[in-house]
PDB file of C-alpha atoms in Angstrom:
ATOM      1  CA  UNK P   1       0.000   0.000   0.000  1.00  0.00           C
ATOM      2  CA  UNK P   2       1.434   3.376  -0.984  1.00  0.00           C
ATOM      3  CA  UNK P   3       1.483   6.281   1.442  1.00  0.00           C
ATOM      4  CA  UNK P   4      -1.206   8.026  -0.652  1.00  0.00           C
ATOM      5  CA  UNK P   5      -3.544   5.025  -0.605  1.00  0.00           C
ATOM      6  CA  UNK P   6      -2.910   4.521   3.131  1.00  0.00           C
ATOM      7  CA  UNK P   7      -3.775   8.169   3.746  1.00  0.00           C
ATOM      8  CA  UNK P   8      -6.984   7.804   1.675  1.00  0.00           C
ATOM      9  CA  UNK P   9      -7.897   4.621   3.573  1.00  0.00           C
ATOM     10  CA  UNK P  10      -7.422   6.286   6.975  1.00  0.00           C
ATOM     11  CA  UNK P  11      -9.296   9.423   5.868  1.00  0.00           C
ATOM     12  CA  UNK P  12     -12.218   7.312   4.629  1.00  0.00           C
ATOM     13  CA  UNK P  13     -12.365   5.422   7.941  1.00  0.00           C
ATOM     14  CA  UNK P  14     -12.379   8.673   9.937  1.00  0.00           C
ATOM     15  CA  UNK P  15     -15.074  10.299   7.773  1.00  0.00           C
ATOM     16  CA  UNK P  16     -17.260   7.189   8.189  1.00  0.00           C
ATOM     17  CA  UNK P  17     -16.966   7.580  11.962  1.00  0.00           C
ATOM     18  CA  UNK P  18     -18.507  11.048  11.692  1.00  0.00           C
ATOM     19  CA  UNK P  19     -21.448   9.512   9.821  1.00  0.00           C
ATOM     20  CA  UNK P  20     -21.931   6.575  12.182  1.00  0.00           C
ATOM     21  CA  UNK P  21     -19.715   6.793  15.268  1.00  0.00           C
ATOM     22  CA  UNK P  22     -18.962   3.351  16.735  1.00  0.00           C
ATOM     23  CA  UNK P  23     -16.753   1.987  19.478  1.00  0.00           C
ATOM     24  CA  UNK P  24     -13.741   3.862  20.822  1.00  0.00           C
ATOM     25  CA  UNK P  25     -13.139   5.789  17.562  1.00  0.00           C
ATOM     26  CA  UNK P  26     -16.810   6.847  17.668  1.00  0.00           C
ATOM     27  CA  UNK P  27     -16.487   8.107  21.230  1.00  0.00           C
ATOM     28  CA  UNK P  28     -13.438  10.125  20.196  1.00  0.00           C
ATOM     29  CA  UNK P  29     -15.274  11.564  17.191  1.00  0.00           C
ATOM     30  CA  UNK P  30     -18.143  12.511  19.525  1.00  0.00           C
ATOM     31  CA  UNK P  31     -15.697  14.270  21.820  1.00  0.00           C
ATOM     32  CA  UNK P  32     -14.283  16.201  18.870  1.00  0.00           C
ATOM     33  CA  UNK P  33     -17.782  17.191  17.702  1.00  0.00           C
ATOM     34  CA  UNK P  34     -18.724  18.334  21.218  1.00  0.00           C
ATOM     35  CA  UNK P  35     -15.592  20.392  21.811  1.00  0.00           C
ATOM     36  CA  UNK P  36     -14.870  21.910  18.421  1.00  0.00           C
ATOM     37  CA  UNK P  37     -15.786  25.599  18.642  1.00  0.00           C
ATOM     38  CA  UNK P  38     -17.241  25.721  15.122  1.00  0.00           C
ATOM     39  CA  UNK P  39     -19.608  22.820  15.898  1.00  0.00           C
ATOM     40  CA  UNK P  40     -20.796  24.473  19.109  1.00  0.00           C
ATOM     41  CA  UNK P  41     -21.340  27.813  17.327  1.00  0.00           C
ATOM     42  CA  UNK P  42     -23.137  26.178  14.396  1.00  0.00           C
ATOM     43  CA  UNK P  43     -25.493  24.243  16.679  1.00  0.00           C
ATOM     44  CA  UNK P  44     -26.430  27.366  18.646  1.00  0.00           C
ATOM     45  CA  UNK P  45     -26.849  29.404  15.458  1.00  0.00           C
ATOM     46  CA  UNK P  46     -29.134  26.852  13.768  1.00  0.00           C
ATOM     47  CA  UNK P  47     -31.275  26.505  16.888  1.00  0.00           C
ATOM     48  CA  UNK P  48     -31.573  30.302  17.073  1.00  0.00           C
ATOM     49  CA  UNK P  49     -32.962  30.363  13.511  1.00  0.00           C
ATOM     50  CA  UNK P  50     -35.899  28.206  14.605  1.00  0.00           C
ATOM     51  CA  UNK P  51     -37.058  30.752  17.207  1.00  0.00           C
ATOM     52  CA  UNK P  52     -38.055  27.913  19.548  1.00  0.00           C
ATOM     53  CA  UNK P  53     -40.768  28.904  21.996  1.00  0.00           C
ATOM     54  CA  UNK P  54     -41.145  27.552  25.556  1.00  0.00           C
ATOM     55  CA  UNK P  55     -44.014  25.181  24.655  1.00  0.00           C
ATOM     56  CA  UNK P  56     -42.624  23.940  21.316  1.00  0.00           C
ATOM     57  CA  UNK P  57     -42.217  20.277  20.403  1.00  0.00           C
ATOM     58  CA  UNK P  58     -38.932  19.915  18.534  1.00  0.00           C
ATOM     59  CA  UNK P  59     -37.000  17.099  16.855  1.00  0.00           C
ATOM     60  CA  UNK P  60     -33.297  16.943  16.125  1.00  0.00           C
ATOM     61  CA  UNK P  61     -32.229  14.438  13.480  1.00  0.00           C
ATOM     62  CA  UNK P  62     -28.712  13.078  13.939  1.00  0.00           C
ATOM     63  CA  UNK P  63     -28.055  14.772  17.274  1.00  0.00           C
ATOM     64  CA  UNK P  64     -24.424  13.633  17.600  1.00  0.00           C
ATOM     65  CA  UNK P  65     -23.041  14.601  21.012  1.00  0.00           C
ATOM     66  CA  UNK P  66     -26.209  16.530  21.927  1.00  0.00           C
ATOM     67  CA  UNK P  67     -25.161  20.176  21.727  1.00  0.00           C
ATOM     68  CA  UNK P  68     -28.321  21.328  19.941  1.00  0.00           C
ATOM     69  CA  UNK P  69     -30.481  19.029  22.113  1.00  0.00           C
ATOM     70  CA  UNK P  70     -29.224  20.899  25.205  1.00  0.00           C
ATOM     71  CA  UNK P  71     -29.980  24.293  23.671  1.00  0.00           C
ATOM     72  CA  UNK P  72     -33.382  23.167  22.402  1.00  0.00           C
ATOM     73  CA  UNK P  73     -34.275  21.866  25.878  1.00  0.00           C
ATOM     74  CA  UNK P  74     -33.245  25.193  27.388  1.00  0.00           C
ATOM     75  CA  UNK P  75     -35.477  27.102  24.968  1.00  0.00           C
ATOM     76  CA  UNK P  76     -38.446  24.677  24.968  1.00  0.00           C
ATOM     77  CA  UNK P  77     -38.623  24.775  28.770  1.00  0.00           C
ATOM     78  CA  UNK P  78     -42.301  23.733  28.871  1.00  0.00           C
ATOM     79  CA  UNK P  79     -42.329  21.806  25.606  1.00  0.00           C
ATOM     80  CA  UNK P  80     -40.614  18.618  24.557  1.00  0.00           C
ATOM     81  CA  UNK P  81     -37.445  17.840  22.632  1.00  0.00           C
ATOM     82  CA  UNK P  82     -37.019  14.600  20.706  1.00  0.00           C
ATOM     83  CA  UNK P  83     -33.800  13.417  19.195  1.00  0.00           C
ATOM     84  CA  UNK P  84     -32.971  10.552  16.872  1.00  0.00           C
ATOM     85  CA  UNK P  85     -29.535   9.232  16.027  1.00  0.00           C
ATOM     86  CA  UNK P  86     -28.502   5.856  14.635  1.00  0.00           C
ATOM     87  CA  UNK P  87     -25.295   5.687  16.700  1.00  0.00           C
ATOM     88  CA  UNK P  88     -25.275   4.000  20.112  1.00  0.00           C
ATOM     89  CA  UNK P  89     -22.129   5.979  20.968  1.00  0.00           C
ATOM     90  CA  UNK P  90     -23.884   9.305  20.315  1.00  0.00           C
ATOM     91  CA  UNK P  91     -27.037   8.235  22.186  1.00  0.00           C
ATOM     92  CA  UNK P  92     -24.881   7.450  25.245  1.00  0.00           C
ATOM     93  CA  UNK P  93     -22.966  10.756  25.057  1.00  0.00           C
ATOM     94  CA  UNK P  94     -26.132  12.774  24.587  1.00  0.00           C
ATOM     95  CA  UNK P  95     -27.900  11.015  27.464  1.00  0.00           C
ATOM     96  CA  UNK P  96     -25.039  12.019  29.763  1.00  0.00           C
ATOM     97  CA  UNK P  97     -24.948  15.609  28.477  1.00  0.00           C
ATOM     98  CA  UNK P  98     -28.734  16.006  28.856  1.00  0.00           C
ATOM     99  CA  UNK P  99     -29.390  13.807  31.906  1.00  0.00           C
ATOM    100  CA  UNK P 100     -31.326  16.438  33.878  1.00  0.00           C
ATOM    101  CA  UNK P 101     -33.741  17.217  31.016  1.00  0.00           C
ATOM    102  CA  UNK P 102     -34.247  13.491  30.404  1.00  0.00           C
ATOM    103  CA  UNK P 103     -35.016  12.898  34.109  1.00  0.00           C
ATOM    104  CA  UNK P 104     -37.671  15.632  34.018  1.00  0.00           C
ATOM    105  CA  UNK P 105     -39.095  14.029  30.849  1.00  0.00           C
ATOM    106  CA  UNK P 106     -38.525  17.094  28.679  1.00  0.00           C
ATOM    107  CA  UNK P 107     -36.116  15.253  26.361  1.00  0.00           C
ATOM    108  CA  UNK P 108     -36.621  11.887  24.678  1.00  0.00           C
ATOM    109  CA  UNK P 109     -33.711  10.336  22.803  1.00  0.00           C
ATOM    110  CA  UNK P 110     -34.260   7.465  20.400  1.00  0.00           C
ATOM    111  CA  UNK P 111     -31.809   5.252  18.578  1.00  0.00           C
ATOM    112  CA  UNK P 112     -33.345   5.554  15.125  1.00  0.00           C
ATOM    113  CA  UNK P 113     -32.400   6.466  11.592  1.00  0.00           C
ATOM    114  CA  UNK P 114     -33.792   9.234   9.407  1.00  0.00           C
ATOM    115  CA  UNK P 115     -34.816   6.607   6.835  1.00  0.00           C
ATOM    116  CA  UNK P 116     -36.954   4.844   9.482  1.00  0.00           C
ATOM    117  CA  UNK P 117     -38.516   7.735  11.340  1.00  0.00           C
ATOM    118  CA  UNK P 118     -40.392   6.950  14.544  1.00  0.00           C
ATOM    119  CA  UNK P 119     -43.992   8.071  14.999  1.00  0.00           C
ATOM    120  CA  UNK P 120     -44.808  10.923  17.342  1.00  0.00           C
ATOM    121  CA  UNK P 121     -48.095  11.312  19.221  1.00  0.00           C
ATOM    122  CA  UNK P 122     -48.529  14.924  18.048  1.00  0.00           C
ATOM    123  CA  UNK P 123     -47.156  17.077  15.255  1.00  0.00           C
ATOM    124  CA  UNK P 124     -43.913  18.941  15.791  1.00  0.00           C
ATOM    125  CA  UNK P 125     -43.307  22.685  15.785  1.00  0.00           C
ATOM    126  CA  UNK P 126     -39.744  22.499  14.507  1.00  0.00           C
ATOM    127  CA  UNK P 127     -37.085  20.107  13.220  1.00  0.00           C
ATOM    128  CA  UNK P 128     -33.337  20.658  13.116  1.00  0.00           C
ATOM    129  CA  UNK P 129     -30.483  18.677  11.580  1.00  0.00           C
ATOM    130  CA  UNK P 130     -26.924  19.904  12.086  1.00  0.00           C
ATOM    131  CA  UNK P 131     -24.149  18.309  10.006  1.00  0.00           C
ATOM    132  CA  UNK P 132     -26.127  15.111   9.347  1.00  0.00           C
ATOM    133  CA  UNK P 133     -27.872  15.767   6.017  1.00  0.00           C
ATOM    134  CA  UNK P 134     -24.822  14.671   4.005  1.00  0.00           C
ATOM    135  CA  UNK P 135     -25.024  11.211   5.579  1.00  0.00           C
ATOM    136  CA  UNK P 136     -28.727  10.623   4.817  1.00  0.00           C
ATOM    137  CA  UNK P 137     -29.420   7.882   2.237  1.00  0.00           C
ATOM    138  CA  UNK P 138     -32.001   9.949   0.285  1.00  0.00           C
ATOM    139  CA  UNK P 139     -32.095  13.555   1.563  1.00  0.00           C
ATOM    140  CA  UNK P 140     -34.927  14.748  -0.693  1.00  0.00           C
ATOM    141  CA  UNK P 141     -37.216  11.900   0.341  1.00  0.00           C
ATOM    142  CA  UNK P 142     -36.286  12.212   4.021  1.00  0.00           C
ATOM    143  CA  UNK P 143     -36.911  15.974   4.031  1.00  0.00           C
ATOM    144  CA  UNK P 144     -40.382  15.336   2.571  1.00  0.00           C
ATOM    145  CA  UNK P 145     -41.072  12.745   5.285  1.00  0.00           C
ATOM    146  CA  UNK P 146     -39.855  15.128   7.973  1.00  0.00           C
ATOM    147  CA  UNK P 147     -42.124  17.866   6.580  1.00  0.00           C
ATOM    148  CA  UNK P 148     -45.032  15.486   7.168  1.00  0.00           C
ATOM    149  CA  UNK P 149     -44.212  15.459  10.903  1.00  0.00           C
ATOM    150  CA  UNK P 150     -44.577  19.238  11.206  1.00  0.00           C
ATOM    151  CA  UNK P 151     -47.715  21.155  12.108  1.00  0.00           C
ATOM    152  CA  UNK P 152     -48.904  23.667   9.492  1.00  0.00           C
ATOM    153  CA  UNK P 153     -46.459  26.566   9.660  1.00  0.00           C
ATOM    154  CA  UNK P 154     -43.812  24.409  11.365  1.00  0.00           C
ATOM    155  CA  UNK P 155     -40.159  25.172  10.777  1.00  0.00           C
ATOM    156  CA  UNK P 156     -37.261  23.026   9.612  1.00  0.00           C
ATOM    157  CA  UNK P 157     -33.581  23.984   9.632  1.00  0.00           C
ATOM    158  CA  UNK P 158     -31.011  21.630   8.123  1.00  0.00           C
ATOM    159  CA  UNK P 159     -27.455  22.958   8.240  1.00  0.00           C
ATOM    160  CA  UNK P 160     -24.139  21.455   7.210  1.00  0.00           C
ATOM    161  CA  UNK P 161     -20.564  22.564   7.504  1.00  0.00           C
ATOM    162  CA  UNK P 162     -19.172  22.883   4.005  1.00  0.00           C
ATOM    163  CA  UNK P 163     -16.283  20.585   3.210  1.00  0.00           C
ATOM    164  CA  UNK P 164     -12.973  22.389   2.924  1.00  0.00           C
ATOM    165  CA  UNK P 165     -11.639  22.652  -0.629  1.00  0.00           C
ATOM    166  CA  UNK P 166      -9.250  19.863  -1.563  1.00  0.00           C
ATOM    167  CA  UNK P 167      -5.751  20.869  -2.514  1.00  0.00           C
ATOM    168  CA  UNK P 168      -5.542  21.737  -6.184  1.00  0.00           C
ATOM    169  CA  UNK P 169      -9.359  22.065  -6.464  1.00  0.00           C
ATOM    170  CA  UNK P 170     -11.604  25.078  -6.137  1.00  0.00           C
TER     171      UNK P 170
END
């Protein structure tokens, strides 16, 4: 294996961990996502766009380490926040980060995938997805399905960090 192909192999493995964190590498990726300043800022910014009200019912798709879940729970203080993520590692990290809101039954976290959405007892006021859209199997279809979970006039805010330009490409 050449050094270039080894580098590509390692890069591919790391990128896959961001899409579906697993095991020790997944826990490390979760730590990076939780502590990287740009991720924290992006999560807070996207949540602010939704103008979440105290009684809102909100869903985050692909919650990762739970940064936006925490902010949503703070804003929807009398509402309810749901989160789905297909990674056991991220569910565990987010449960720890949001333990108080889970204990008071204001946050419900589910291990689920965007292509197999759970049912909710009532419509949602808002849906957010931060840095997960690029990992969805069929984003157009999934966005349509998510729209069906919203009340009339509900809001949805998907946001992704753009990939940095590759060397030699613009």
